[in-house]
PDB file of C-alpha atoms in Angstrom:
ATOM      1  CA  UNK Y1160      10.360  81.897 -36.125  1.00  0.00           C
ATOM      2  CA  UNK Y1161       8.095  85.041 -37.559  1.00  0.00           C
ATOM      3  CA  UNK Y1162       6.218  84.300 -40.616  1.00  0.00           C
ATOM      4  CA  UNK Y1163       6.479  87.434 -43.221  1.00  0.00           C
ATOM      5  CA  UNK Y1164       4.288  87.854 -46.435  1.00  0.00           C
ATOM      6  CA  UNK Y1165       5.598  88.968 -49.686  1.00  0.00           C
ATOM      7  CA  UNK Y1166       4.051  92.810 -50.448  1.00  0.00           C
ATOM      8  CA  UNK Y1167       3.223  91.975 -54.018  1.00  0.00           C
ATOM      9  CA  UNK Y1168       2.994  95.705 -55.176  1.00  0.00           C
ATOM     10  CA  UNK Y1169       6.094  96.347 -54.185  1.00  0.00           C
ATOM     11  CA  UNK Y1170       7.835  93.408 -54.560  1.00  0.00           C
ATOM     12  CA  UNK Y1171       9.593  93.705 -51.254  1.00  0.00           C
ATOM     13  CA  UNK Y1172       9.373  92.034 -47.625  1.00  0.00           C
ATOM     14  CA  UNK Y1173       9.810  94.069 -44.728  1.00  0.00           C
ATOM     15  CA  UNK Y1174      11.104  92.771 -41.232  1.00  0.00           C
ATOM     16  CA  UNK Y1175       9.958  94.682 -37.953  1.00  0.00           C
ATOM     17  CA  UNK Y1176      12.513  96.168 -35.705  1.00  0.00           C
ATOM     18  CA  UNK Y1177      15.304  95.935 -38.245  1.00  0.00           C
ATOM     19  CA  UNK Y1178      16.470  97.856 -40.719  1.00  0.00           C
ATOM     20  CA  UNK Y1179      16.592  95.586 -43.443  1.00  0.00           C
ATOM     21  CA  UNK Y1180      14.894  95.130 -46.997  1.00  0.00           C
ATOM     22  CA  UNK Y1181      14.509  91.960 -49.113  1.00  0.00           C
ATOM     23  CA  UNK Y1182      13.911  93.024 -52.733  1.00  0.00           C
ATOM     24  CA  UNK Y1183      12.792  90.615 -56.003  1.00  0.00           C
ATOM     25  CA  UNK Y1184      15.572  91.152 -58.618  1.00  0.00           C
ATOM     26  CA  UNK Y1185      13.808  91.689 -61.824  1.00  0.00           C
ATOM     27  CA  UNK Y1186      14.426  88.174 -63.174  1.00  0.00           C
ATOM     28  CA  UNK Y1187      12.781  86.804 -60.211  1.00  0.00           C
ATOM     29  CA  UNK Y1188      15.635  84.549 -59.648  1.00  0.00           C
ATOM     30  CA  UNK Y1189      17.448  86.300 -56.718  1.00  0.00           C
ATOM     31  CA  UNK Y1190      16.392  87.909 -53.462  1.00  0.00           C
ATOM     32  CA  UNK Y1191      18.541  90.927 -52.642  1.00  0.00           C
ATOM     33  CA  UNK Y1192      19.249  91.581 -48.752  1.00  0.00           C
ATOM     34  CA  UNK Y1193      20.019  95.054 -48.216  1.00  0.00           C
ATOM     35  CA  UNK Y1194      20.943  95.621 -44.507  1.00  0.00           C
ATOM     36  CA  UNK Y1195      20.967  99.395 -44.133  1.00  0.00           C
ATOM     37  CA  UNK Y1196      23.368  99.980 -40.824  1.00  0.00           C
ATOM     38  CA  UNK Y1197      26.233  98.260 -42.645  1.00  0.00           C
ATOM     39  CA  UNK Y1198      25.464  99.214 -46.294  1.00  0.00           C
ATOM     40  CA  UNK Y1199      25.951  95.765 -46.856  1.00  0.00           C
ATOM     41  CA  UNK Y1200      24.371  93.890 -50.078  1.00  0.00           C
ATOM     42  CA  UNK Y1201      24.046  90.133 -50.523  1.00  0.00           C
ATOM     43  CA  UNK Y1202      22.227  88.079 -53.388  1.00  0.00           C
ATOM     44  CA  UNK Y1203      20.749  84.836 -52.897  1.00  0.00           C
ATOM     45  CA  UNK Y1204      18.671  82.397 -55.145  1.00  0.00           C
ATOM     46  CA  UNK Y1205      15.052  81.589 -53.972  1.00  0.00           C
ATOM     47  CA  UNK Y1206      14.874  78.516 -51.989  1.00  0.00           C
ATOM     48  CA  UNK Y1207      12.559  76.323 -50.023  1.00  0.00           C
ATOM     49  CA  UNK Y1208      15.226  75.732 -47.090  1.00  0.00           C
ATOM     50  CA  UNK Y1209      15.501  78.460 -44.388  1.00  0.00           C
ATOM     51  CA  UNK Y1210      19.200  80.001 -43.198  1.00  0.00           C
ATOM     52  CA  UNK Y1211      20.244  82.399 -40.597  1.00  0.00           C
ATOM     53  CA  UNK Y1212      22.387  85.341 -41.122  1.00  0.00           C
ATOM     54  CA  UNK Y1213      23.792  87.141 -38.032  1.00  0.00           C
ATOM     55  CA  UNK Y1214      23.567  91.122 -38.783  1.00  0.00           C
ATOM     56  CA  UNK Y1215      24.989  93.790 -36.954  1.00  0.00           C
ATOM     57  CA  UNK Y1216      22.429  95.799 -34.463  1.00  0.00           C
ATOM     58  CA  UNK Y1217      19.761  93.461 -36.162  1.00  0.00           C
ATOM     59  CA  UNK Y1218      19.893  90.323 -34.214  1.00  0.00           C
ATOM     60  CA  UNK Y1219      19.506  87.355 -35.891  1.00  0.00           C
ATOM     61  CA  UNK Y1220      17.062  87.104 -38.929  1.00  0.00           C
ATOM     62  CA  UNK Y1221      15.628  83.888 -40.338  1.00  0.00           C
ATOM     63  CA  UNK Y1222      14.695  84.246 -44.052  1.00  0.00           C
ATOM     64  CA  UNK Y1223      13.789  81.890 -47.016  1.00  0.00           C
ATOM     65  CA  UNK Y1224      17.468  81.874 -48.917  1.00  0.00           C
ATOM     66  CA  UNK Y1225      20.186  79.699 -50.552  1.00  0.00           C
ATOM     67  CA  UNK Y1226      21.744  76.629 -49.240  1.00  0.00           C
ATOM     68  CA  UNK Y1227      23.871  76.481 -52.358  1.00  0.00           C
ATOM     69  CA  UNK Y1228      23.784  78.677 -55.429  1.00  0.00           C
ATOM     70  CA  UNK Y1229      26.534  78.337 -58.479  1.00  0.00           C
ATOM     71  CA  UNK Y1230      28.354  80.622 -60.485  1.00  0.00           C
ATOM     72  CA  UNK Y1231      26.630  78.819 -63.406  1.00  0.00           C
ATOM     73  CA  UNK Y1232      23.378  80.269 -62.643  1.00  0.00           C
ATOM     74  CA  UNK Y1233      24.294  83.854 -62.915  1.00  0.00           C
ATOM     75  CA  UNK Y1234      23.273  85.846 -66.110  1.00  0.00           C
ATOM     76  CA  UNK Y1235      25.668  88.545 -67.717  1.00  0.00           C
ATOM     77  CA  UNK Y1236      25.400  90.703 -70.892  1.00  0.00           C
ATOM     78  CA  UNK Y1237      28.025  91.109 -73.470  1.00  0.00           C
ATOM     79  CA  UNK Y1238      29.127  94.478 -74.939  1.00  0.00           C
ATOM     80  CA  UNK Y1239      26.761  94.152 -77.563  1.00  0.00           C
ATOM     81  CA  UNK Y1240      23.855  93.482 -75.163  1.00  0.00           C
ATOM     82  CA  UNK Y1241      23.320  89.770 -75.727  1.00  0.00           C
ATOM     83  CA  UNK Y1242      22.619  88.069 -72.449  1.00  0.00           C
ATOM     84  CA  UNK Y1243      24.118  84.467 -71.592  1.00  0.00           C
ATOM     85  CA  UNK Y1244      24.381  82.474 -68.305  1.00  0.00           C
ATOM     86  CA  UNK Y1245      27.767  81.521 -66.984  1.00  0.00           C
ATOM     87  CA  UNK Y1246      27.194  78.003 -67.338  1.00  0.00           C
ATOM     88  CA  UNK Y1247      28.283  78.764 -71.096  1.00  0.00           C
ATOM     89  CA  UNK Y1248      31.730  78.163 -69.723  1.00  0.00           C
ATOM     90  CA  UNK Y1249      30.871  74.925 -67.248  1.00  0.00           C
ATOM     91  CA  UNK Y1250      33.472  72.936 -67.276  1.00  0.00           C
ATOM     92  CA  UNK Y1251      36.355  75.363 -68.056  1.00  0.00           C
ATOM     93  CA  UNK Y1252      38.816  77.778 -66.127  1.00  0.00           C
ATOM     94  CA  UNK Y1253      37.686  81.240 -65.934  1.00  0.00           C
ATOM     95  CA  UNK Y1254      39.584  84.124 -65.304  1.00  0.00           C
ATOM     96  CA  UNK Y1255      37.056  87.203 -64.542  1.00  0.00           C
ATOM     97  CA  UNK Y1256      38.417  90.457 -64.296  1.00  0.00           C
ATOM     98  CA  UNK Y1257      36.969  94.486 -63.452  1.00  0.00           C
ATOM     99  CA  UNK Y1258      38.930  96.085 -66.468  1.00  0.00           C
ATOM    100  CA  UNK Y1259      39.270  99.803 -67.190  1.00  0.00           C
ATOM    101  CA  UNK Y1260      40.683 101.071 -70.451  1.00  0.00           C
ATOM    102  CA  UNK Y1261      42.218 104.737 -68.731  1.00  0.00           C
ATOM    103  CA  UNK Y1262      44.069 102.677 -65.971  1.00  0.00           C
ATOM    104  CA  UNK Y1263      47.772 102.421 -65.047  1.00  0.00           C
ATOM    105  CA  UNK Y1264      46.726  98.447 -65.388  1.00  0.00           C
ATOM    106  CA  UNK Y1265      45.465  98.684 -68.751  1.00  0.00           C
ATOM    107  CA  UNK Y1266      48.628  97.353 -69.998  1.00  0.00           C
ATOM    108  CA  UNK Y1267      47.905  93.996 -68.467  1.00  0.00           C
ATOM    109  CA  UNK Y1268      45.141  93.242 -71.323  1.00  0.00           C
ATOM    110  CA  UNK Y1269      48.245  92.045 -72.931  1.00  0.00           C
ATOM    111  CA  UNK Y1270      49.131  89.472 -71.152  1.00  0.00           C
ATOM    112  CA  UNK Y1271      45.311  88.806 -70.358  1.00  0.00           C
ATOM    113  CA  UNK Y1272      44.971  88.063 -73.883  1.00  0.00           C
ATOM    114  CA  UNK Y1273      48.006  86.029 -74.224  1.00  0.00           C
ATOM    115  CA  UNK Y1274      47.131  83.816 -71.525  1.00  0.00           C
ATOM    116  CA  UNK Y1275      43.759  83.418 -73.262  1.00  0.00           C
ATOM    117  CA  UNK Y1276      45.586  82.655 -76.874  1.00  0.00           C
ATOM    118  CA  UNK Y1277      48.086  80.328 -75.009  1.00  0.00           C
ATOM    119  CA  UNK Y1278      45.417  78.287 -72.675  1.00  0.00           C
ATOM    120  CA  UNK Y1279      42.150  78.407 -74.773  1.00  0.00           C
ATOM    121  CA  UNK Y1280      42.420  75.127 -76.338  1.00  0.00           C
ATOM    122  CA  UNK Y1281      42.676  73.581 -72.820  1.00  0.00           C
ATOM    123  CA  UNK Y1282      39.761  74.845 -71.693  1.00  0.00           C
ATOM    124  CA  UNK Y1283      40.474  78.158 -70.161  1.00  0.00           C
ATOM    125  CA  UNK Y1284      38.451  81.544 -70.965  1.00  0.00           C
ATOM    126  CA  UNK Y1285      39.207  85.352 -69.749  1.00  0.00           C
ATOM    127  CA  UNK Y1286      36.186  87.380 -69.364  1.00  0.00           C
ATOM    128  CA  UNK Y1287      36.341  90.956 -69.071  1.00  0.00           C
ATOM    129  CA  UNK Y1288      34.109  92.996 -66.880  1.00  0.00           C
ATOM    130  CA  UNK Y1289      34.356  97.031 -67.555  1.00  0.00           C
ATOM    131  CA  UNK Y1290      33.538  99.267 -64.639  1.00  0.00           C
ATOM    132  CA  UNK Y1291      33.796 103.085 -64.336  1.00  0.00           C
ATOM    133  CA  UNK Y1292      33.172 102.930 -60.693  1.00  0.00           C
ATOM    134  CA  UNK Y1293      36.766 103.869 -60.084  1.00  0.00           C
ATOM    135  CA  UNK Y1294      36.031 106.644 -63.121  1.00  0.00           C
ATOM    136  CA  UNK Y1295      38.716 105.320 -65.462  1.00  0.00           C
ATOM    137  CA  UNK Y1296      36.502 103.489 -68.071  1.00  0.00           C
ATOM    138  CA  UNK Y1297      34.872 104.998 -71.456  1.00  0.00           C
ATOM    139  CA  UNK Y1298      31.017 105.557 -71.500  1.00  0.00           C
ATOM    140  CA  UNK Y1299      30.071 102.031 -72.477  1.00  0.00           C
ATOM    141  CA  UNK Y1300      31.111  98.486 -72.389  1.00  0.00           C
ATOM    142  CA  UNK Y1301      30.950  98.540 -76.418  1.00  0.00           C
ATOM    143  CA  UNK Y1302      33.198 101.558 -76.638  1.00  0.00           C
ATOM    144  CA  UNK Y1303      35.425  99.886 -73.667  1.00  0.00           C
ATOM    145  CA  UNK Y1304      35.491  96.748 -75.559  1.00  0.00           C
ATOM    146  CA  UNK Y1305      36.304  98.060 -78.911  1.00  0.00           C
ATOM    147  CA  UNK Y1306      39.765  99.901 -77.446  1.00  0.00           C
ATOM    148  CA  UNK Y1307      40.796  96.851 -76.296  1.00  0.00           C
ATOM    149  CA  UNK Y1308      40.193  95.243 -79.387  1.00  0.00           C
ATOM    150  CA  UNK Y1309      41.816  97.863 -81.193  1.00  0.00           C
ATOM    151  CA  UNK Y1310      44.682  98.884 -78.826  1.00  0.00           C
ATOM    152  CA  UNK Y1311      45.632  95.367 -77.412  1.00  0.00           C
ATOM    153  CA  UNK Y1312      44.110  92.791 -79.877  1.00  0.00           C
ATOM    154  CA  UNK Y1313      41.579  91.247 -77.196  1.00  0.00           C
ATOM    155  CA  UNK Y1314      39.717  88.436 -78.371  1.00  0.00           C
ATOM    156  CA  UNK Y1315      38.410  87.143 -75.275  1.00  0.00           C
ATOM    157  CA  UNK Y1316      34.715  88.414 -74.369  1.00  0.00           C
ATOM    158  CA  UNK Y1317      33.958  91.455 -72.953  1.00  0.00           C
ATOM    159  CA  UNK Y1318      30.758  92.661 -71.596  1.00  0.00           C
ATOM    160  CA  UNK Y1319      28.528  95.651 -70.548  1.00  0.00           C
ATOM    161  CA  UNK Y1320      29.941  98.449 -68.299  1.00  0.00           C
ATOM    162  CA  UNK Y1321      29.523  96.782 -64.710  1.00  0.00           C
ATOM    163  CA  UNK Y1322      29.269  97.860 -61.209  1.00  0.00           C
ATOM    164  CA  UNK Y1323      31.475  95.882 -58.520  1.00  0.00           C
ATOM    165  CA  UNK Y1324      30.830  97.138 -55.469  1.00  0.00           C
ATOM    166  CA  UNK Y1325      27.770  98.938 -53.612  1.00  0.00           C
ATOM    167  CA  UNK Y1326      23.868  98.828 -53.825  1.00  0.00           C
ATOM    168  CA  UNK Y1327      23.897  98.178 -57.780  1.00  0.00           C
ATOM    169  CA  UNK Y1328      26.667  96.018 -57.932  1.00  0.00           C
ATOM    170  CA  UNK Y1329      26.119  93.149 -60.370  1.00  0.00           C
ATOM    171  CA  UNK Y1330      25.307  89.926 -58.525  1.00  0.00           C
ATOM    172  CA  UNK Y1331      28.666  87.875 -60.635  1.00  0.00           C
ATOM    173  CA  UNK Y1332      30.771  90.311 -58.388  1.00  0.00           C
ATOM    174  CA  UNK Y1333      29.170  89.897 -54.984  1.00  0.00           C
ATOM    175  CA  UNK Y1334      29.155  85.924 -55.752  1.00  0.00           C
ATOM    176  CA  UNK Y1335      33.032  86.292 -56.782  1.00  0.00           C
ATOM    177  CA  UNK Y1336      33.603  88.107 -53.355  1.00  0.00           C
ATOM    178  CA  UNK Y1337      31.817  86.056 -50.981  1.00  0.00           C
ATOM    179  CA  UNK Y1338      33.066  83.326 -51.953  1.00  0.00           C
ATOM    180  CA  UNK Y1339      37.080  84.390 -52.367  1.00  0.00           C
ATOM    181  CA  UNK Y1340      38.712  82.570 -49.670  1.00  0.00           C
ATOM    182  CA  UNK Y1341      40.359  84.867 -47.294  1.00  0.00           C
ATOM    183  CA  UNK Y1342      38.583  88.035 -48.479  1.00  0.00           C
ATOM    184  CA  UNK Y1343      34.771  87.496 -47.774  1.00  0.00           C
ATOM    185  CA  UNK Y1344      32.756  90.666 -47.867  1.00  0.00           C
ATOM    186  CA  UNK Y1345      35.977  92.747 -48.872  1.00  0.00           C
ATOM    187  CA  UNK Y1346      35.102  95.235 -51.585  1.00  0.00           C
ATOM    188  CA  UNK Y1347      37.069  95.681 -54.838  1.00  0.00           C
ATOM    189  CA  UNK Y1348      39.862  98.201 -54.515  1.00  0.00           C
ATOM    190  CA  UNK Y1349      40.724  98.864 -57.935  1.00  0.00           C
ATOM    191  CA  UNK Y1350      40.562  97.848 -61.653  1.00  0.00           C
ATOM    192  CA  UNK Y1351      42.100  94.323 -62.692  1.00  0.00           C
ATOM    193  CA  UNK Y1352      41.359  93.057 -59.614  1.00  0.00           C
ATOM    194  CA  UNK Y1353      41.374  89.229 -61.082  1.00  0.00           C
ATOM    195  CA  UNK Y1354      39.317  86.038 -59.743  1.00  0.00           C
ATOM    196  CA  UNK Y1355      40.094  82.592 -60.835  1.00  0.00           C
ATOM    197  CA  UNK Y1356      37.225  79.874 -61.019  1.00  0.00           C
ATOM    198  CA  UNK Y1357      37.977  76.167 -61.572  1.00  0.00           C
ATOM    199  CA  UNK Y1358      36.564  73.813 -63.629  1.00  0.00           C
ATOM    200  CA  UNK Y1359      33.704  73.035 -60.903  1.00  0.00           C
ATOM    201  CA  UNK Y1360      32.727  76.761 -60.550  1.00  0.00           C
ATOM    202  CA  UNK Y1361      34.691  77.165 -57.292  1.00  0.00           C
ATOM    203  CA  UNK Y1362      36.493  80.618 -56.663  1.00  0.00           C
ATOM    204  CA  UNK Y1363      39.719  79.365 -55.849  1.00  0.00           C
ATOM    205  CA  UNK Y1364      42.174  82.240 -56.270  1.00  0.00           C
ATOM    206  CA  UNK Y1365      42.029  86.038 -55.744  1.00  0.00           C
ATOM    207  CA  UNK Y1366      44.331  88.283 -57.313  1.00  0.00           C
ATOM    208  CA  UNK Y1367      45.096  92.182 -56.640  1.00  0.00           C
ATOM    209  CA  UNK Y1368      45.265  95.002 -59.370  1.00  0.00           C
ATOM    210  CA  UNK Y1369      48.931  94.905 -59.138  1.00  0.00           C
ATOM    211  CA  UNK Y1370      49.019  91.092 -59.817  1.00  0.00           C
ATOM    212  CA  UNK Y1371      50.361  90.667 -63.262  1.00  0.00           C
ATOM    213  CA  UNK Y1372      48.322  88.146 -65.364  1.00  0.00           C
ATOM    214  CA  UNK Y1373      51.785  86.300 -66.427  1.00  0.00           C
ATOM    215  CA  UNK Y1374      52.809  85.935 -62.535  1.00  0.00           C
ATOM    216  CA  UNK Y1375      50.451  83.320 -61.675  1.00  0.00           C
ATOM    217  CA  UNK Y1376      50.466  81.328 -64.907  1.00  0.00           C
ATOM    218  CA  UNK Y1377      51.265  78.105 -63.129  1.00  0.00           C
ATOM    219  CA  UNK Y1378      48.048  78.115 -60.939  1.00  0.00           C
ATOM    220  CA  UNK Y1379      45.869  78.653 -64.301  1.00  0.00           C
ATOM    221  CA  UNK Y1380      48.091  75.366 -65.291  1.00  0.00           C
ATOM    222  CA  UNK Y1381      47.625  73.784 -62.251  1.00  0.00           C
ATOM    223  CA  UNK Y1382      43.726  74.480 -62.191  1.00  0.00           C
ATOM    224  CA  UNK Y1383      43.092  73.355 -65.928  1.00  0.00           C
ATOM    225  CA  UNK Y1384      45.137  69.570 -65.153  1.00  0.00           C
ATOM    226  CA  UNK Y1385      42.266  69.098 -62.775  1.00  0.00           C
TER     227      UNK Y1385
END
């Protein structure tokens, strides 16, 4: 196994003969691995255990990476700028949604809020993450959240504008996509993709934009009982 040193002045690690870069995220909690050939972004928590990853056109690269990381270690930012870890919702069933206020699916806010109100006392929470990657959102997460509250009576937590795909995607959406059964590595195709996370922090369901929240209420109830 080749040994590699951190270039501290660059906060990056380079492997020879491979178009691959490991870069520290500012929080110093995660290592971001970018594979230039396939434009793939993966985030791992730092760990002393070694793991290998087969990379297209790069052979097998060995690196210090994560053996296990939970969704609760990921930090998110509210629409007003407050930061908190998702461990605040540990033990709850979470429905995480990339939202937009100028989309044909925007009326889904009504059903999302209805589900939240109906099941919040049982340990259910909806988390909205506005994103303008599909060019259907306002200029800030706060503006988007205020419109949702005014037009749809939204009371569940809303967050800052968030990238859900690409080089600057938030590590939460990297995690959700990588841990969705049957959707490993799939990009998010449109607004209102919905991820259901159980009380143990496992991503148990992924729903498409067209899937109305009310259509999978039975799934939510099932995981609330566990």
